């Protein structure tokens, strides 16, 4: 008996519109929404449009390249991460514009949205300026509009703080790699109206060479994970696994849509996460945004770091103020009142382990003779650093792989820096590397691992032959 396939279409209001295009052996699925009028003829026309689209696809695209079909909406998407050797910034890559072109972007964990240099060579037939009266403009904080006599409906949505007076907000097509259960490769999926800031070339100063802008992953309506979630109807959850190496072949990964998170050799990191609450904004002398957690105390090798309980460093509940997580800070920053006893205890504990101190190398305050440090799967065998969080059971542990920085063949330094008297505690990139962080934006919960290097590394994620190719 010959097998037959049956396609069933159910009209809803609104319904998802599926457009599948086949080009150069790659499958791209576009998701958009079309509203169905109460008028029967409009509904029937929409039905004919969808039916004819699917018929064309079935005729023109080989079944081997047409998977997954309309019944398998993406469970998530993945993006690659590389580490720039010069700036120590973390970069990700996406296809954007029409025709699609790959763009490298600096990852800003606290960023509100994605912005791209539109002054230098940004050409796209699908790029459209966002107007002030459109609802999407209201999703963006700190925007301004044009001035009369321009009619309000034609006034552009301008970036007041982030993009200067030259910047406008726009929408364009982006395409990213989809995934199933964090382990099975899906087709590239395209989002037709992805919102981003069209900025000035001037704002690329200080960023890694060759990048086109900044990718914002903050807890905002127009951040990358929020837009992907809304467009693809996937959970508003993203996870980040930063690579520890600057080698181009060693890449980390960003998951959007939730886990599981599978690394070679077959390790699912979902069961290794410790969960804590986070705050996405704090109101004080000035409004701040980002990912903030509560740190109660710090101990090194079992010895607690003494801290002065003043109103500068601590809040009225006894937690360190404004403790944030950053991908733009290469190393963890401590206020001077904490940093001085912190390195003093680390030096004391290191001496007890037979590790000799050597002259400091900027920007670090304590460096050591590498020949005295035993290598392990968790990096150098040095005193363990523990950040005790909102409860004593929630502890963020830093082993040698995340605490020490090799500055030469013979010298390794403690990778924490003094931020000055009024600095806030900021957990920087080096302390995050080769560990998985899961941000649940809907529930405001952060999951993190502390000893990923004991099992695997962020560069051990593979999703198809072409995944993580920066120039897709």
Coordinates of C-alpha atoms in Angstrom, one line a residue:
X1 CA 0.0 0.0 0.0
X2 CA 1.3 3.4 -0.9
X3 CA 1.8 5.8 2.0
X4 CA -0.1 9.1 1.8
X5 CA 0.5 12.3 3.8
X6 CA -2.4 14.6 4.8
X7 CA -2.2 18.3 5.5
X8 CA -4.9 19.8 7.6
X9 CA -5.3 23.5 7.9
X10 CA -7.3 25.1 10.7
X11 CA -8.2 28.8 10.4
X12 CA -7.9 30.8 13.6
X13 CA -7.9 34.4 14.5
X14 CA -5.1 35.5 14.3
X15 CA -3.4 32.5 12.5
X16 CA 0.3 31.9 11.9
X17 CA 1.4 32.4 8.3
X18 CA 4.1 30.0 7.2
X19 CA 6.3 30.8 4.2
X20 CA 9.0 28.3 3.3
X21 CA 11.7 29.3 0.8
X22 CA 14.3 27.1 -0.7
X23 CA 17.6 28.6 -1.8
X24 CA 21.1 27.1 -2.1
X25 CA 20.1 23.9 -0.3
X26 CA 19.1 25.9 2.8
X27 CA 15.6 25.9 4.2
X28 CA 14.3 29.2 5.7
X29 CA 11.0 29.4 7.5
X30 CA 9.3 32.8 7.9
X31 CA 6.9 33.3 10.8
X32 CA 4.4 36.2 10.7
X33 CA 0.9 36.8 11.8
X34 CA -2.1 37.8 9.6
X35 CA -5.4 38.9 11.1
X36 CA -8.5 37.2 9.7
X37 CA -11.4 39.5 9.1
X38 CA -14.9 38.6 10.1
X39 CA -15.7 38.8 6.5
X40 CA -16.0 35.3 5.1
X41 CA -14.4 36.2 1.8
X42 CA -11.2 37.5 3.5
X43 CA -10.9 34.2 5.4
X44 CA -11.4 32.2 2.3
X45 CA -8.7 34.3 0.5
X46 CA -6.3 33.7 3.3
X47 CA -7.0 29.9 3.1
X48 CA -6.3 29.9 -0.6
X49 CA -3.0 31.8 0.0
X50 CA -1.8 29.4 2.6
X51 CA -2.9 26.4 0.6
X52 CA -1.2 27.6 -2.6
X53 CA 2.0 28.4 -0.7
X54 CA 2.2 24.9 0.7
X55 CA 1.5 23.3 -2.7
X56 CA 4.3 25.3 -4.3
X57 CA 6.7 24.2 -1.5
X58 CA 5.8 20.5 -1.8
X59 CA 6.4 20.6 -5.5
X60 CA 9.6 22.7 -5.6
X61 CA 11.5 21.5 -2.4
X62 CA 12.8 18.0 -2.0
X63 CA 11.5 16.3 1.1
X64 CA 15.0 15.7 2.3
X65 CA 15.4 19.5 2.7
X66 CA 11.9 20.3 3.8
X67 CA 12.2 19.1 7.3
X68 CA 10.9 20.2 9.8
X69 CA 7.6 21.0 8.2
X70 CA 4.8 23.3 9.4
X71 CA 3.9 20.9 12.2
X72 CA 7.3 21.3 13.9
X73 CA 7.6 24.9 15.0
X74 CA 11.1 25.6 16.4
X75 CA 11.6 24.8 20.1
X76 CA 14.4 27.3 20.3
X77 CA 17.2 29.0 18.4
X78 CA 21.0 29.0 18.9
X79 CA 23.7 31.6 18.3
X80 CA 27.5 31.2 18.3
X81 CA 29.9 33.1 20.6
X82 CA 33.5 33.9 20.1
X83 CA 36.0 35.8 22.3
X84 CA 38.0 38.6 20.9
X85 CA 41.7 38.4 21.9
X86 CA 42.3 42.2 21.8
X87 CA 39.3 43.6 23.7
X88 CA 38.2 40.3 25.6
X89 CA 34.7 41.1 24.4
X90 CA 32.3 38.3 23.5
X91 CA 30.9 38.4 20.0
X92 CA 27.9 36.7 18.4
X93 CA 26.7 36.5 14.8
X94 CA 23.4 36.8 13.0
X95 CA 22.2 37.1 9.5
X96 CA 20.3 40.3 8.8
X97 CA 19.0 42.4 5.9
X98 CA 17.7 41.5 2.4
X99 CA 19.7 39.9 0.9
X100 CA 20.9 38.3 4.1
X101 CA 24.4 39.2 5.3
X102 CA 26.2 37.9 8.4
X103 CA 26.9 40.6 11.1
X104 CA 29.2 40.3 14.1
X105 CA 27.9 41.9 17.3
X106 CA 29.4 42.5 20.8
X107 CA 27.3 40.8 23.4
X108 CA 25.9 43.2 26.1
X109 CA 24.1 41.0 28.7
X110 CA 22.3 44.1 30.1
X111 CA 21.6 45.8 26.7
X112 CA 18.0 46.8 25.9
X113 CA 18.1 46.1 22.2
X114 CA 20.3 45.3 19.2
X115 CA 21.9 48.3 17.4
X116 CA 23.8 48.2 14.2
X117 CA 26.0 50.7 12.3
X118 CA 23.7 52.0 9.5
X119 CA 26.0 54.8 8.3
X120 CA 28.6 52.5 6.7
X121 CA 27.4 50.1 4.1
X122 CA 24.0 49.0 5.6
X123 CA 21.9 48.2 2.5
X124 CA 18.7 46.3 2.7
X125 CA 15.5 46.3 0.6
X126 CA 13.5 45.2 3.7
X127 CA 14.7 47.9 6.1
X128 CA 11.9 50.1 7.4
X129 CA 12.1 53.0 9.8
X130 CA 9.9 52.7 12.9
X131 CA 7.4 55.5 13.5
X132 CA 6.5 57.2 16.7
X133 CA 2.8 56.2 16.7
X134 CA 3.5 52.5 16.2
X135 CA 3.1 50.4 19.3
X136 CA 6.6 49.0 19.1
X137 CA 8.1 52.5 19.6
X138 CA 6.3 52.5 23.0
X139 CA 8.2 49.3 24.0
X140 CA 11.6 51.1 24.0
X141 CA 12.7 53.2 26.9
X142 CA 14.3 56.7 26.4
X143 CA 13.0 57.4 22.9
X144 CA 12.0 60.7 21.4
X145 CA 10.1 61.7 18.3
X146 CA 10.4 64.1 15.5
X147 CA 9.2 67.7 15.6
X148 CA 6.4 69.5 13.9
X149 CA 5.5 70.3 11.2
X150 CA 6.0 66.6 10.4
X151 CA 2.7 64.8 10.9
X152 CA 2.8 62.6 14.0
X153 CA 2.2 59.4 12.0
X154 CA 5.4 60.1 9.9
X155 CA 7.7 61.1 12.8
X156 CA 10.5 58.5 13.2
X157 CA 11.1 56.7 16.5
X158 CA 14.4 58.2 17.6
X159 CA 17.0 56.9 20.0
X160 CA 17.4 59.6 22.6
X161 CA 20.1 58.1 24.9
X162 CA 21.6 55.1 23.2
X163 CA 21.8 56.2 19.5
X164 CA 22.1 60.1 19.8
X165 CA 20.1 62.4 17.6
X166 CA 21.4 60.6 14.5
X167 CA 20.0 57.2 15.4
X168 CA 16.5 55.9 14.5
X169 CA 14.8 52.6 15.4
X170 CA 13.9 50.4 12.5
X171 CA 12.9 46.8 11.6
X172 CA 14.4 44.3 9.2
X173 CA 14.7 40.6 8.5
X174 CA 17.0 38.4 10.6
X175 CA 17.7 34.7 10.2
X176 CA 19.0 32.3 12.9
X177 CA 19.6 28.6 13.4
X178 CA 16.7 26.7 15.1
X179 CA 17.1 23.8 17.4
X180 CA 15.0 21.0 19.0
X181 CA 15.7 20.0 22.6
X182 CA 19.1 21.8 22.5
X183 CA 20.6 19.0 20.4
X184 CA 18.9 18.5 17.0
X185 CA 19.5 20.9 14.2
X186 CA 16.6 22.6 12.6
X187 CA 16.3 24.9 9.6
X188 CA 17.2 28.6 9.7
X189 CA 14.2 30.6 10.8
X190 CA 13.6 34.2 9.6
X191 CA 11.9 36.9 11.6
X192 CA 10.6 39.6 9.2
X193 CA 10.1 42.5 11.5
X194 CA 13.0 42.4 13.9
X195 CA 13.4 45.7 15.8
X196 CA 16.9 47.3 16.1
X197 CA 18.6 50.6 16.4
X198 CA 20.1 52.1 13.3
X199 CA 23.1 53.9 14.9
X200 CA 26.2 55.9 13.9
X201 CA 29.6 54.5 13.0
X202 CA 30.9 56.7 15.9
X203 CA 29.5 54.3 18.5
X204 CA 31.7 51.4 17.2
X205 CA 34.7 53.0 19.0
X206 CA 36.0 50.8 21.7
X207 CA 34.4 47.7 20.2
X208 CA 36.2 44.7 18.8
X209 CA 37.6 45.2 15.3
X210 CA 35.2 44.4 12.5
X211 CA 32.0 44.3 14.5
X212 CA 28.8 46.0 13.3
X213 CA 27.2 46.8 16.5
X214 CA 25.9 45.5 19.9
X215 CA 23.5 42.6 20.7
X216 CA 21.4 43.4 23.8
X217 CA 20.2 40.5 26.0
X218 CA 18.6 42.5 28.8
X219 CA 15.2 41.9 30.4
X220 CA 13.4 44.2 28.0
X221 CA 10.6 43.9 25.4
X222 CA 12.9 44.7 22.5
X223 CA 16.0 42.7 23.6
X224 CA 17.1 39.8 21.3
X225 CA 15.6 37.0 23.5
X226 CA 12.3 38.8 24.0
X227 CA 11.9 39.4 20.3
X228 CA 12.8 35.8 19.3
X229 CA 10.4 34.5 22.0
X230 CA 7.5 36.7 20.8
X231 CA 8.0 36.0 17.0
X232 CA 8.6 32.3 17.3
X233 CA 6.3 31.6 20.3
X234 CA 9.1 30.0 22.3
X235 CA 9.7 30.4 26.1
X236 CA 11.1 33.7 27.2
X237 CA 14.3 32.0 28.4
X238 CA 17.8 32.2 27.2
X239 CA 21.1 30.6 28.3
X240 CA 24.6 31.7 27.7
X241 CA 27.8 29.6 27.7
X242 CA 30.9 31.8 27.2
X243 CA 34.1 30.3 25.7
X244 CA 37.4 30.6 27.7
X245 CA 39.6 30.6 24.6
X246 CA 40.1 33.3 22.0
X247 CA 40.8 30.7 19.3
X248 CA 38.3 31.1 16.5
X249 CA 37.7 27.4 16.5
X250 CA 36.7 27.5 20.2
X251 CA 33.2 28.8 20.3
X252 CA 30.5 29.1 23.0
X253 CA 26.8 29.2 22.5
X254 CA 23.6 31.1 23.3
X255 CA 20.3 29.1 23.5
X256 CA 17.0 31.0 23.3
X257 CA 13.8 29.1 24.2
X258 CA 15.1 27.0 27.1
X259 CA 16.8 23.6 27.5
X260 CA 17.8 20.9 27.6
X261 CA 21.4 21.9 27.0
X262 CA 23.5 19.1 25.7
X263 CA 27.3 19.2 25.5
X264 CA 29.7 16.5 24.3
X265 CA 30.2 13.8 25.4
X266 CA 26.4 13.6 25.9
X267 CA 26.1 15.7 29.0
X268 CA 22.8 17.5 29.7
X269 CA 23.6 20.6 31.8
X270 CA 19.9 21.2 32.7
X271 CA 20.3 19.1 35.9
X272 CA 23.5 20.9 37.0
X273 CA 21.9 24.4 37.4
X274 CA 21.5 26.1 40.8
X275 CA 18.6 28.6 40.7
X276 CA 18.3 32.0 42.3
X277 CA 16.1 35.0 41.8
X278 CA 17.4 38.1 40.0
X279 CA 16.2 41.7 39.7
X280 CA 16.3 43.4 36.3
X281 CA 16.2 47.0 37.5
X282 CA 16.9 48.9 40.7
X283 CA 15.7 52.4 41.6
X284 CA 18.1 54.5 43.6
X285 CA 19.8 57.9 43.0
X286 CA 19.6 57.0 39.3
X287 CA 17.7 54.3 37.4
X288 CA 19.9 51.3 36.5
X289 CA 19.1 48.2 34.5
X290 CA 20.8 44.8 34.2
X291 CA 20.8 41.5 36.0
X292 CA 21.2 41.9 39.8
X293 CA 21.6 39.2 42.4
X294 CA 22.0 39.2 46.2
X295 CA 25.5 38.4 47.6
X296 CA 25.5 38.0 51.4
X297 CA 29.2 37.2 51.9
X298 CA 32.4 35.9 50.4
X299 CA 34.8 33.3 51.7
X300 CA 38.1 32.0 50.4
X301 CA 39.3 28.6 51.4
X302 CA 36.7 28.5 54.1
X303 CA 37.7 31.9 55.6
X304 CA 35.2 34.6 55.4
X305 CA 36.3 38.0 53.9
X306 CA 35.6 40.7 56.5
X307 CA 33.5 43.6 55.2
X308 CA 32.6 46.9 56.7
X309 CA 28.8 47.0 57.0
X310 CA 28.4 50.6 55.9
X311 CA 25.6 52.1 53.8
X312 CA 27.9 52.5 50.8
X313 CA 28.7 48.9 50.2
X314 CA 25.7 47.2 51.8
X315 CA 21.9 47.7 51.7
X316 CA 19.6 47.6 54.8
X317 CA 19.1 43.9 54.4
X318 CA 22.8 43.1 54.7
X319 CA 23.4 42.3 51.0
X320 CA 26.1 44.0 48.9
X321 CA 24.5 46.7 46.8
X322 CA 24.0 46.5 43.1
X323 CA 25.7 43.2 42.5
X324 CA 25.4 42.7 38.8
X325 CA 26.5 40.2 36.1
X326 CA 28.3 41.7 33.0
X327 CA 29.7 40.4 29.7
X328 CA 31.4 43.8 29.1
X329 CA 33.6 43.7 32.2
X330 CA 36.4 41.1 31.5
X331 CA 37.0 40.5 35.2
X332 CA 35.0 40.7 38.4
X333 CA 35.1 44.2 40.0
X334 CA 35.1 44.6 43.8
X335 CA 34.8 47.8 45.9
X336 CA 38.1 48.7 47.5
X337 CA 36.7 48.0 51.0
X338 CA 36.1 44.4 50.0
X339 CA 39.0 44.0 47.5
X340 CA 41.8 44.7 50.0
X341 CA 40.9 42.0 52.6
X342 CA 39.9 39.7 49.6
X343 CA 43.4 39.5 48.1
X344 CA 45.0 39.5 51.5
X345 CA 43.2 36.3 52.4
X346 CA 43.8 34.7 49.0
X347 CA 47.5 35.4 49.4
X348 CA 47.5 33.9 52.9
X349 CA 45.7 30.7 51.7
X350 CA 47.9 30.4 48.6
X351 CA 51.1 30.7 50.7
X352 CA 49.8 27.8 52.9
X353 CA 49.5 25.7 49.7
X354 CA 53.1 26.5 48.8
X355 CA 52.2 29.0 46.0
X356 CA 54.7 31.8 45.9
X357 CA 53.6 35.4 45.2
X358 CA 55.5 37.4 42.5
X359 CA 55.3 41.0 41.4
X360 CA 51.8 42.2 40.4
X361 CA 50.8 42.7 36.7
X362 CA 48.2 45.4 36.0
X363 CA 45.3 45.4 36.4
X364 CA 45.6 42.6 38.9
X365 CA 46.6 43.1 42.6
X366 CA 48.0 39.6 43.3
X367 CA 50.1 37.4 41.0
X368 CA 51.8 34.1 41.6
X369 CA 54.5 31.7 40.3
X370 CA 52.7 29.3 37.9
X371 CA 55.3 26.6 38.5
X372 CA 54.0 26.3 42.1
X373 CA 50.4 25.7 40.9
X374 CA 49.2 22.1 40.2
X375 CA 47.0 21.7 37.1
X376 CA 43.6 20.0 37.5
X377 CA 40.5 19.6 35.4
X378 CA 39.1 22.7 37.2
X379 CA 42.2 24.8 36.3
X380 CA 45.0 25.6 38.7
X381 CA 44.8 24.1 42.2
X382 CA 44.3 27.4 44.2
X383 CA 42.1 28.5 47.1
X384 CA 38.4 28.1 46.3
X385 CA 36.4 31.4 46.2
X386 CA 32.8 31.2 47.3
X387 CA 30.1 33.9 46.8
X388 CA 27.3 33.1 49.3
X389 CA 24.1 34.4 47.8
X390 CA 20.6 35.0 49.2
X391 CA 20.7 31.7 51.2
X392 CA 23.6 29.7 52.6
X393 CA 22.6 26.8 50.3
X394 CA 23.0 29.0 47.2
X395 CA 26.8 29.4 46.6
X396 CA 28.6 30.5 43.5
X397 CA 31.9 28.7 43.5
X398 CA 35.0 29.9 41.6
X399 CA 37.8 27.4 41.0
X400 CA 41.2 28.0 39.4
X401 CA 39.8 28.0 35.9
X402 CA 37.6 31.0 36.7
X403 CA 39.7 32.7 39.4
X404 CA 43.2 32.7 37.8
X405 CA 44.4 34.5 34.6
X406 CA 47.6 33.3 33.0
X407 CA 49.6 36.5 32.0
X408 CA 52.8 34.7 30.9
X409 CA 54.4 31.3 30.9
X410 CA 55.5 31.7 34.5
X411 CA 53.0 34.0 36.0
X412 CA 49.3 33.7 36.9
X413 CA 47.2 36.4 38.5
X414 CA 44.0 36.5 40.6
X415 CA 41.4 37.6 38.1
X416 CA 39.6 40.1 40.3
X417 CA 40.2 43.9 40.2
X418 CA 39.8 46.9 42.5
X419 CA 37.1 49.2 41.3
X420 CA 37.6 51.9 43.8
X421 CA 35.9 53.1 46.9
X422 CA 32.4 53.6 45.3
X423 CA 32.4 50.6 42.9
X424 CA 29.7 48.0 43.0
X425 CA 30.4 44.3 42.8
X426 CA 30.2 43.2 39.2
X427 CA 30.7 39.6 38.2
X428 CA 32.7 39.8 35.0
X429 CA 33.3 37.6 31.9
X430 CA 36.3 35.6 33.1
X431 CA 34.3 34.3 36.1
X432 CA 31.4 33.3 33.8
X433 CA 33.4 31.4 31.2
X434 CA 32.8 27.7 30.7
X435 CA 29.8 27.8 32.8
X436 CA 26.1 27.8 31.8
X437 CA 23.9 30.7 32.8
X438 CA 20.1 30.4 32.2
X439 CA 18.0 33.6 32.4
X440 CA 14.3 33.0 32.8
X441 CA 12.9 36.4 31.9
X442 CA 9.3 35.5 32.6
X443 CA 10.0 34.2 36.1
X444 CA 13.1 36.4 36.9
X445 CA 15.1 33.3 37.9
X446 CA 18.8 32.7 37.1
X447 CA 20.3 29.3 36.9
X448 CA 24.1 28.8 36.9
X449 CA 26.7 26.1 37.1
X450 CA 29.9 26.4 39.1
X451 CA 32.1 23.4 37.9
X452 CA 31.2 22.9 34.3
X453 CA 34.9 22.4 33.4
X454 CA 35.0 19.2 35.4
X455 CA 32.7 17.6 32.9
X456 CA 32.9 19.5 29.6
X457 CA 33.3 23.1 28.2
X458 CA 31.3 25.6 26.4
X459 CA 33.1 24.9 23.1
X460 CA 31.8 21.2 23.3
X461 CA 28.4 22.1 22.0
X462 CA 27.7 20.9 18.4
X463 CA 24.6 21.3 16.4
X464 CA 25.0 20.2 12.9
X465 CA 28.0 20.5 10.6
X466 CA 27.6 24.2 9.7
X467 CA 26.5 25.5 13.2
X468 CA 28.9 28.0 14.7
X469 CA 30.3 29.0 11.4
X470 CA 30.7 32.7 12.0
X471 CA 30.4 33.7 8.4
X472 CA 27.1 31.8 7.6

